[in-house]
PDB file of C-alpha atoms and ligand atoms in Angstrom:
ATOM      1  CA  UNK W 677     -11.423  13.220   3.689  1.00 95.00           C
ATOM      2  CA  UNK W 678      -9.061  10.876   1.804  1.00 98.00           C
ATOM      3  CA  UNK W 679      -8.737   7.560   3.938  1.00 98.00           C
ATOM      4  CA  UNK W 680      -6.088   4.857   4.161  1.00 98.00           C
ATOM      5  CA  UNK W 681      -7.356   1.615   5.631  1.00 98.00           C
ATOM      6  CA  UNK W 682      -5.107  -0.490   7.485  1.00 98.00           C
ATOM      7  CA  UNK W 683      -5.362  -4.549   7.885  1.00 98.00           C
ATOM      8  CA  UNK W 684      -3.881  -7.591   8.887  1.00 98.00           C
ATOM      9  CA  UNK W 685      -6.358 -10.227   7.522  1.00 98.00           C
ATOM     10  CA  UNK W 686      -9.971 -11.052   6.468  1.00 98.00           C
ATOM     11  CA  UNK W 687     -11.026  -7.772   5.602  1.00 98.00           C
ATOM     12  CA  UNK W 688     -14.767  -7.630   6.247  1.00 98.00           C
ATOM     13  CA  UNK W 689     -15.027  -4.245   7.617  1.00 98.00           C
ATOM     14  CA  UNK W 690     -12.300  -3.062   5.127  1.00 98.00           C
ATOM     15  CA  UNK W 691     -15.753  -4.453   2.714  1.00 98.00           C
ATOM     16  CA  UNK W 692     -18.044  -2.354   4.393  1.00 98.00           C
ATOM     17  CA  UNK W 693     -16.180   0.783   4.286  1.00 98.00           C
ATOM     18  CA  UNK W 694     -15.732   0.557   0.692  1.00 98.00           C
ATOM     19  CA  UNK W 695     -19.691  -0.539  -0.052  1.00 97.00           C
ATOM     20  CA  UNK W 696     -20.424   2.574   1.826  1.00 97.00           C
ATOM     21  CA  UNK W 697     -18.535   4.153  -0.249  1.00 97.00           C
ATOM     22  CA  UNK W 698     -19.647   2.964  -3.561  1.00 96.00           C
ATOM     23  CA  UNK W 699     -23.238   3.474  -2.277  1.00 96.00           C
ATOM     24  CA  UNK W 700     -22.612   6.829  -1.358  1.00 95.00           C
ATOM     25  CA  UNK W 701     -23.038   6.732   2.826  1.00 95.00           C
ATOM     26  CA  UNK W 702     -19.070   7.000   3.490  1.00 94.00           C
ATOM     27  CA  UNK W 703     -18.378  11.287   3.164  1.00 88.00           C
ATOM     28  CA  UNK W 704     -14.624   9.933   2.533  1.00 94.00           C
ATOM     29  CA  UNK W 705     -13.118   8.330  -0.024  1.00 97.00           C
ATOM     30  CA  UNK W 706     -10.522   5.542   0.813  1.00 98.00           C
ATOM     31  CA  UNK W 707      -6.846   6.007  -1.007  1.00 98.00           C
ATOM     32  CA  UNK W 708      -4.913   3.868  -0.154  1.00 98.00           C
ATOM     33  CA  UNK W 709      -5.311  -0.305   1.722  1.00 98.00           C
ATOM     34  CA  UNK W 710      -2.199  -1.560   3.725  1.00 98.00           C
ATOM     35  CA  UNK W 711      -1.629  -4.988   4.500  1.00 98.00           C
ATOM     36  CA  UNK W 712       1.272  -6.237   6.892  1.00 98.00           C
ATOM     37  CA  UNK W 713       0.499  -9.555   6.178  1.00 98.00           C
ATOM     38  CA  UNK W 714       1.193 -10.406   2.534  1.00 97.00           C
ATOM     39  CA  UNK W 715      -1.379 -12.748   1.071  1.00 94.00           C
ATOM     40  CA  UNK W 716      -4.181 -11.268   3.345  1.00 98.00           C
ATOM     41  CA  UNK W 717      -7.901 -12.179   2.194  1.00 98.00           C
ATOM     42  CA  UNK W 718      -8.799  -8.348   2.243  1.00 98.00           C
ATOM     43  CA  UNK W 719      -6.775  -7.608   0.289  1.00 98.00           C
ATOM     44  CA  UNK W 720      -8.157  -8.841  -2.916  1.00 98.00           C
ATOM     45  CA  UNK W 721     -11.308  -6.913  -1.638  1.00 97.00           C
ATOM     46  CA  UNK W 722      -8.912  -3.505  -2.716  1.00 97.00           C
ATOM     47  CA  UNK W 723      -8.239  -5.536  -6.047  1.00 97.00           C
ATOM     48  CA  UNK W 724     -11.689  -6.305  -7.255  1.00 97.00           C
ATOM     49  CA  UNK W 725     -12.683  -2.469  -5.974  1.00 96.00           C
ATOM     50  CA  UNK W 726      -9.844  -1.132  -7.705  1.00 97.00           C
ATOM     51  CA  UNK W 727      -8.547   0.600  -4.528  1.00 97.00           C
ATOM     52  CA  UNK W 728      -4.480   1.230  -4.692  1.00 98.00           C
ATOM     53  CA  UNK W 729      -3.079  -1.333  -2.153  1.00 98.00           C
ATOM     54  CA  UNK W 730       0.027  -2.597  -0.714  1.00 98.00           C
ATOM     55  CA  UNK W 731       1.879  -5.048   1.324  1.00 98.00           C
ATOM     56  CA  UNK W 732       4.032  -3.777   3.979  1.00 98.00           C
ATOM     57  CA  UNK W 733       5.623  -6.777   6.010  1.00 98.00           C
ATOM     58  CA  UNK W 734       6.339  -6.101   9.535  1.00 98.00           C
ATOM     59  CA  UNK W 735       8.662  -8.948   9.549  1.00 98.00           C
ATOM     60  CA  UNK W 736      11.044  -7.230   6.832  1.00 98.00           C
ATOM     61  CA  UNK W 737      11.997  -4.561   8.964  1.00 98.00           C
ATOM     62  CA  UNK W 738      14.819  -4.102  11.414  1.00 98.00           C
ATOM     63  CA  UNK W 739      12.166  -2.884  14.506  1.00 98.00           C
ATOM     64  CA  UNK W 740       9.454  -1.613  14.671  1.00 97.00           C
ATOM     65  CA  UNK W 741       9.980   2.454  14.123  1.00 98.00           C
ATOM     66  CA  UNK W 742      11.239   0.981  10.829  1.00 98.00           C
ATOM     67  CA  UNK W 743       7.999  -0.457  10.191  1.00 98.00           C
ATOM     68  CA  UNK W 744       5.823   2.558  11.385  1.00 98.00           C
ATOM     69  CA  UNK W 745       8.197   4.910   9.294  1.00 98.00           C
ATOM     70  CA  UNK W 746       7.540   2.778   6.225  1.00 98.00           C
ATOM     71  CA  UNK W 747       3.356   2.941   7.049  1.00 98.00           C
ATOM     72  CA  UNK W 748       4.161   6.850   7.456  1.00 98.00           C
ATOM     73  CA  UNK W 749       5.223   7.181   3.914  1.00 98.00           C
ATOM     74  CA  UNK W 750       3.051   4.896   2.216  1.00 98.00           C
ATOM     75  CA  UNK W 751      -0.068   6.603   4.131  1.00 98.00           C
ATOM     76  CA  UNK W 752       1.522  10.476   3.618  1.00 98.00           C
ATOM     77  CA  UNK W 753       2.325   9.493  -0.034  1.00 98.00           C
ATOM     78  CA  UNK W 754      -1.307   8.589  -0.919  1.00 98.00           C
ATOM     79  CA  UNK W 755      -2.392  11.456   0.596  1.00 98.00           C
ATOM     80  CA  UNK W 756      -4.551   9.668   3.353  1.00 98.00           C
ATOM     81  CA  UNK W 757      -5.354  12.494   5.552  1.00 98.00           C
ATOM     82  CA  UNK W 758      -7.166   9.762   8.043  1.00 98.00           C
ATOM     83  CA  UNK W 759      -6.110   6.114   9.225  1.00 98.00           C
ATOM     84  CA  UNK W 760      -8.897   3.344   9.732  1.00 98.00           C
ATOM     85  CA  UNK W 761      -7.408   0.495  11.268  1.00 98.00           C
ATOM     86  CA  UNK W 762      -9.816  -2.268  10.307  1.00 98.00           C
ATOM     87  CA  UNK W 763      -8.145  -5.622  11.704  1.00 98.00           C
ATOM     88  CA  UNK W 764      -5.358  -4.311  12.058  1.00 98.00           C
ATOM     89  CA  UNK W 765      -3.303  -6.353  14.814  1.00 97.00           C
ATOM     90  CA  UNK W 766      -0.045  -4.545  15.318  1.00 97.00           C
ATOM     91  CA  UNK W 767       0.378  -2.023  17.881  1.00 97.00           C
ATOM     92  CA  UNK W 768       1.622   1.053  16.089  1.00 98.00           C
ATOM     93  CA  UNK W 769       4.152   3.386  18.391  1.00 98.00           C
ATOM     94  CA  UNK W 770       3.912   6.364  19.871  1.00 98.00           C
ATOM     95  CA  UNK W 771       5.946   8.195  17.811  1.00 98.00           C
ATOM     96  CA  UNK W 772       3.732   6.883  15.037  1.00 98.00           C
ATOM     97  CA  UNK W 773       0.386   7.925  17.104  1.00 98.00           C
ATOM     98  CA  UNK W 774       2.306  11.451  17.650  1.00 98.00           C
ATOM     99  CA  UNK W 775       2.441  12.127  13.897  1.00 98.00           C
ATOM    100  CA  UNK W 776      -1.571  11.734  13.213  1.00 98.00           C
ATOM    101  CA  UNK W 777      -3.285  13.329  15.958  1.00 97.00           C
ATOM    102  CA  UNK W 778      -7.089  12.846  16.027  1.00 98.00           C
ATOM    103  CA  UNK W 779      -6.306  11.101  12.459  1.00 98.00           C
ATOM    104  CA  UNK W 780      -6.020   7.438  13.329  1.00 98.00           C
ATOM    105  CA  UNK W 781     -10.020   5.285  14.228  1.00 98.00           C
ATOM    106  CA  UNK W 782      -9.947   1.738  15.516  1.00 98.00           C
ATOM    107  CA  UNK W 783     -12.853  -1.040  15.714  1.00 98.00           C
ATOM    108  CA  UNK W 784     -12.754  -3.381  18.588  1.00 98.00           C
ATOM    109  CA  UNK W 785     -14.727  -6.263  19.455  1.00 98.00           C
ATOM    110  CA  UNK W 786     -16.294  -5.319  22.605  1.00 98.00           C
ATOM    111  CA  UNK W 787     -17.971  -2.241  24.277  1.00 98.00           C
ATOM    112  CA  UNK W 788     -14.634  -0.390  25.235  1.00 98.00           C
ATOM    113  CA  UNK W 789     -13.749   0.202  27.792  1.00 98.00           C
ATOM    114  CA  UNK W 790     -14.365  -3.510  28.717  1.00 98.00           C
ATOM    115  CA  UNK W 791     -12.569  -6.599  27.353  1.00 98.00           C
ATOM    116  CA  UNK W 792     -10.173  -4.890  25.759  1.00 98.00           C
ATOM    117  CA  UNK W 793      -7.080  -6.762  24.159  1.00 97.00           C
ATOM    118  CA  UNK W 794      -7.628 -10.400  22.613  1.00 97.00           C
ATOM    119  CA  UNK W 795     -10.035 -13.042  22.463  1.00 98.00           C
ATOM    120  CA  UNK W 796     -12.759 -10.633  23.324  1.00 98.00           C
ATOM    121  CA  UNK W 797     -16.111 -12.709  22.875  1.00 98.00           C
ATOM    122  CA  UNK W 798     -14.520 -15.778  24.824  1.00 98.00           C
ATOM    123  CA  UNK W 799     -13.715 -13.246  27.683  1.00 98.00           C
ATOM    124  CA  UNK W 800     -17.509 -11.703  27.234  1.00 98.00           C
ATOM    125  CA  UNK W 801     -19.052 -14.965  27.557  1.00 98.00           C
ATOM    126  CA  UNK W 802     -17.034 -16.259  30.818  1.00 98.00           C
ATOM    127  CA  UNK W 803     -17.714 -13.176  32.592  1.00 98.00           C
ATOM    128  CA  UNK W 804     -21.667 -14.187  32.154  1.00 98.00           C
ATOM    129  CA  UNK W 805     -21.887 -10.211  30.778  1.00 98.00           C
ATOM    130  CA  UNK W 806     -25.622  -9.783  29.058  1.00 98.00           C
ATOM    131  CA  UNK W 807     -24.599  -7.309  26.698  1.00 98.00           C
ATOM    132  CA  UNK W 808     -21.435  -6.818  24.492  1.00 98.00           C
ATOM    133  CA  UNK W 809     -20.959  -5.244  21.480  1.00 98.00           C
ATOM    134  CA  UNK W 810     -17.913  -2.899  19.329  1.00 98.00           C
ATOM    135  CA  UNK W 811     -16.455   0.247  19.431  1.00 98.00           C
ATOM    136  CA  UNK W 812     -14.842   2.584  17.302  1.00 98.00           C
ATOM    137  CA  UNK W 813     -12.421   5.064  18.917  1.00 98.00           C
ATOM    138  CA  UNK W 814      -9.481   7.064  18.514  1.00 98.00           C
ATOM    139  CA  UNK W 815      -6.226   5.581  18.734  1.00 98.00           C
ATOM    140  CA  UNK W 816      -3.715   6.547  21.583  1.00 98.00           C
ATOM    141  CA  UNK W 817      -1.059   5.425  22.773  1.00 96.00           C
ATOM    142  CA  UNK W 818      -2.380   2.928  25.135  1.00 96.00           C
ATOM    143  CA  UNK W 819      -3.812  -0.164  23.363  1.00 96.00           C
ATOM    144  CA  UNK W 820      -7.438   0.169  23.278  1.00 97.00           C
ATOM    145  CA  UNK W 821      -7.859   3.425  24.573  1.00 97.00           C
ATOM    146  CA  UNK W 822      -8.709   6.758  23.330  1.00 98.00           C
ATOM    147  CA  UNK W 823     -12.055   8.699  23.267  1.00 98.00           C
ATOM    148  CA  UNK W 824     -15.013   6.630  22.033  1.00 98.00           C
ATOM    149  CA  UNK W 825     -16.692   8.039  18.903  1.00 98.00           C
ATOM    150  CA  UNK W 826     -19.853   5.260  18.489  1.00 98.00           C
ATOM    151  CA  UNK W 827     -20.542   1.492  19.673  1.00 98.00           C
ATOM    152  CA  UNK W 828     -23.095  -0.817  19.270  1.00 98.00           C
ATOM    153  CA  UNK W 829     -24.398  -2.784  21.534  1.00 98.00           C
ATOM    154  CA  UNK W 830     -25.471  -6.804  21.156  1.00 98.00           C
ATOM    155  CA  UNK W 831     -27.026  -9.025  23.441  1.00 98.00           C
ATOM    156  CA  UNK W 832     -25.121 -12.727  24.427  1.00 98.00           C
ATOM    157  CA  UNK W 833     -27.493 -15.311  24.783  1.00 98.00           C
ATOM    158  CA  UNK W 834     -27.362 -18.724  26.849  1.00 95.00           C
ATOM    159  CA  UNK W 835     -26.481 -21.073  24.553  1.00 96.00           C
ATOM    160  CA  UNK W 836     -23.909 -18.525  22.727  1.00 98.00           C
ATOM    161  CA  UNK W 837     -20.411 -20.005  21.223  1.00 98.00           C
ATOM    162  CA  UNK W 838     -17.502 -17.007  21.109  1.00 98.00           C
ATOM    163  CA  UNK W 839     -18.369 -17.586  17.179  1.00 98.00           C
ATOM    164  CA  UNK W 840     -21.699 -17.233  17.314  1.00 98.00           C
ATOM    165  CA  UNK W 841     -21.437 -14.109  19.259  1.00 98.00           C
ATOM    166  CA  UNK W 842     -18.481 -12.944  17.257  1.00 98.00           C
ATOM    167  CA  UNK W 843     -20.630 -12.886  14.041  1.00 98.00           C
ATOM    168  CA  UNK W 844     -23.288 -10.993  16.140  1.00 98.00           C
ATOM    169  CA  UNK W 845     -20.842  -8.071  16.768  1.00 98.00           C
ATOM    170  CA  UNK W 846     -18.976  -7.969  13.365  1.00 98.00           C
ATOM    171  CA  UNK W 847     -22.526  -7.233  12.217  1.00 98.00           C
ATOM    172  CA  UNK W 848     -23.005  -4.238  13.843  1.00 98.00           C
ATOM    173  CA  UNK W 849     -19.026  -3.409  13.070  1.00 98.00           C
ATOM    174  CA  UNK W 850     -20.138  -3.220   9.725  1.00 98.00           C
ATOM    175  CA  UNK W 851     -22.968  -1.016  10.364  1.00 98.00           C
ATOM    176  CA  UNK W 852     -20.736   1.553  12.810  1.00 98.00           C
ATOM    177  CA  UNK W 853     -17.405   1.522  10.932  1.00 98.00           C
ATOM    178  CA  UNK W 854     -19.252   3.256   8.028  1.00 97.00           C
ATOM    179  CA  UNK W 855     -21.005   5.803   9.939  1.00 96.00           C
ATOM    180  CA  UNK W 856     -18.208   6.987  12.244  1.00 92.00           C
TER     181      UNK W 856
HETATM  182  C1  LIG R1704     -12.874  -7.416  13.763  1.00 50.06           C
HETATM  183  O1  LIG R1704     -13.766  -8.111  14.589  1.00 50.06           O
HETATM  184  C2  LIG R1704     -12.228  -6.277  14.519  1.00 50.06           C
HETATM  185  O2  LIG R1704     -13.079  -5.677  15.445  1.00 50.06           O
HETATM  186  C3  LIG R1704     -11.112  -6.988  15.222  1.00 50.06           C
HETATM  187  O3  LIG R1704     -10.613  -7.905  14.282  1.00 50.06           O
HETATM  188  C4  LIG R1704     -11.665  -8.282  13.405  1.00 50.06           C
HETATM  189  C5  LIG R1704     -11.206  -8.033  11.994  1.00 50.06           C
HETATM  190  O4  LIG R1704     -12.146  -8.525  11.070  1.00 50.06           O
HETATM  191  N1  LIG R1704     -10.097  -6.062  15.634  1.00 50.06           N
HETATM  192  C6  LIG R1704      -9.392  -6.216  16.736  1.00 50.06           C
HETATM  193  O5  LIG R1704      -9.525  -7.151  17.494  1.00 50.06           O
HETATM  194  C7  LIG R1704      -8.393  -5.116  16.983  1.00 50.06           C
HETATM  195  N2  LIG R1704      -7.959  -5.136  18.332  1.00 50.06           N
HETATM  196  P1  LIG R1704     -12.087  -8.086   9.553  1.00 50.06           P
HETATM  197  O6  LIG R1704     -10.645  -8.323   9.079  1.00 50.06           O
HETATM  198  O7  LIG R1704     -13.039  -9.030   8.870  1.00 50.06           O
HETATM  199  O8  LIG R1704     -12.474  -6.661   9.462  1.00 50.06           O
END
C-alpha cells in the first residue's frame, strides 16, 4: 500500500508513521508528504527521512476544488493508493472524498464521536468527561465522521491543563496511527 501523508503543521504523527516504517511495523510504505502550509515543521521530518515532499498552498488557488484538484494530482502522480491525513486542518470536498473511497484515514483528538471539531481537550476538560482519548477513521464527507477503525482511550485527571492532556492523547496517536 503506497501512502501519501497529508499535513498542515508540526508533524509528530507524520514522525511516527515513518519510524514505523523504518522499523518495519507500518505494512505500507509512505510516497509522497503534502504540506498546505509552506514552511511547516513536518515537513523537514520528510527531508531528513528522505521522503518526496511538497508544498501545496491553499491560499494560491482560486477556491477550493482548485486546491483539492491540485492534492488529486500530486497524490495520483506519486502513486499514493491511500491518504493519511495527519494534522491536516483543511476540510477537503466532497468531490475530493468521492474520488478515494475507503482510501482517505484521519486522526482526531478525542474519542469520536464526541468533541469533534476544534479545541478538543479544552472542550473534554469543561465537560468534567473522565476519559478521552483519539480516533482514527475514515474520512466522509461530514467533518469528523466516517466509520471508526481504532481509538485509544486516556484518562483526564483533576488537576489536568488542555496541554497536559493534549500530550496524553498525542501519545497514544502515535501508537494507533501506525497500527491502523
Ligand atoms: C494531532 O493531535 C491531530 O490529532 C490533530 O492535530 C494534531 C496534529 O499534530 N488533528 C486534528 O485536530 C484534525 N481535526 P501533529 O502535526 O504533530 O501530527
Amino acid at each position: 500500500m503506497r501512502i501519501g501523508v497529508l499535513i498542515s503543521g508540526r508533524g509528530s504523527n507524520l514522525q511516527s508513521l515513518i519510524k514505523a516504517q523504518l522499523e518495519g511495523r507500518l505494512s505500507a510504505e509512505i510516497v509522497m508528504v503534502i504540506s498546505n502550509v509552506p514552511n511547516a515543521e513536518g515537513l523537514k521530518k520528510a527531508v531528513s527521512s528522505k521522503i518526496p515532499h511538497q508544498v501545496i498552498n491553499h491560499n494560491e488557488f482560486a477556491n477550493a476544488k482548485e486546491f483539492d484538484d491540485a492534492l488529486h494530482k500530486a497524490l495520483t502522480s506519486a502513486g499514493a493508493e491511500l491518504i493519511c491525513l495527519a494534522g491536516f486542518m483543511r476540510i477537503l470536498g466532497d468531490g475530493f472524498i468521492a474520488k478515494w473511497p475507503n482510501r482517505i484515514i484521519n486522526v482526531h483528538p478525542s474519542l469520536l464521536p464526541s468533541f469533534k471539531g476544534l479545541h478538543t481537550h479544552e472542550r473534554a476538560l469543561e465537560a468534567g468527561v473522565c476519559f478521552t482519548g483519539c480516533t482514527i477513521h475514515f474520512v466522509r464527507p461530514s467533518v469528523d465522521e466516517g466509520p471508526i477503525i481504532l481509538q485509544a482511550v486516556v484518562p483526564t485527571f483533576p488537576d489536568d491543563t488542555a496541554e497536559k492532556l493534549a500530550n496524553r492523547v498525542l501519545q497514544q496517536e502515535h501508537v494507533i496511527y501506525p497500527l491502523s
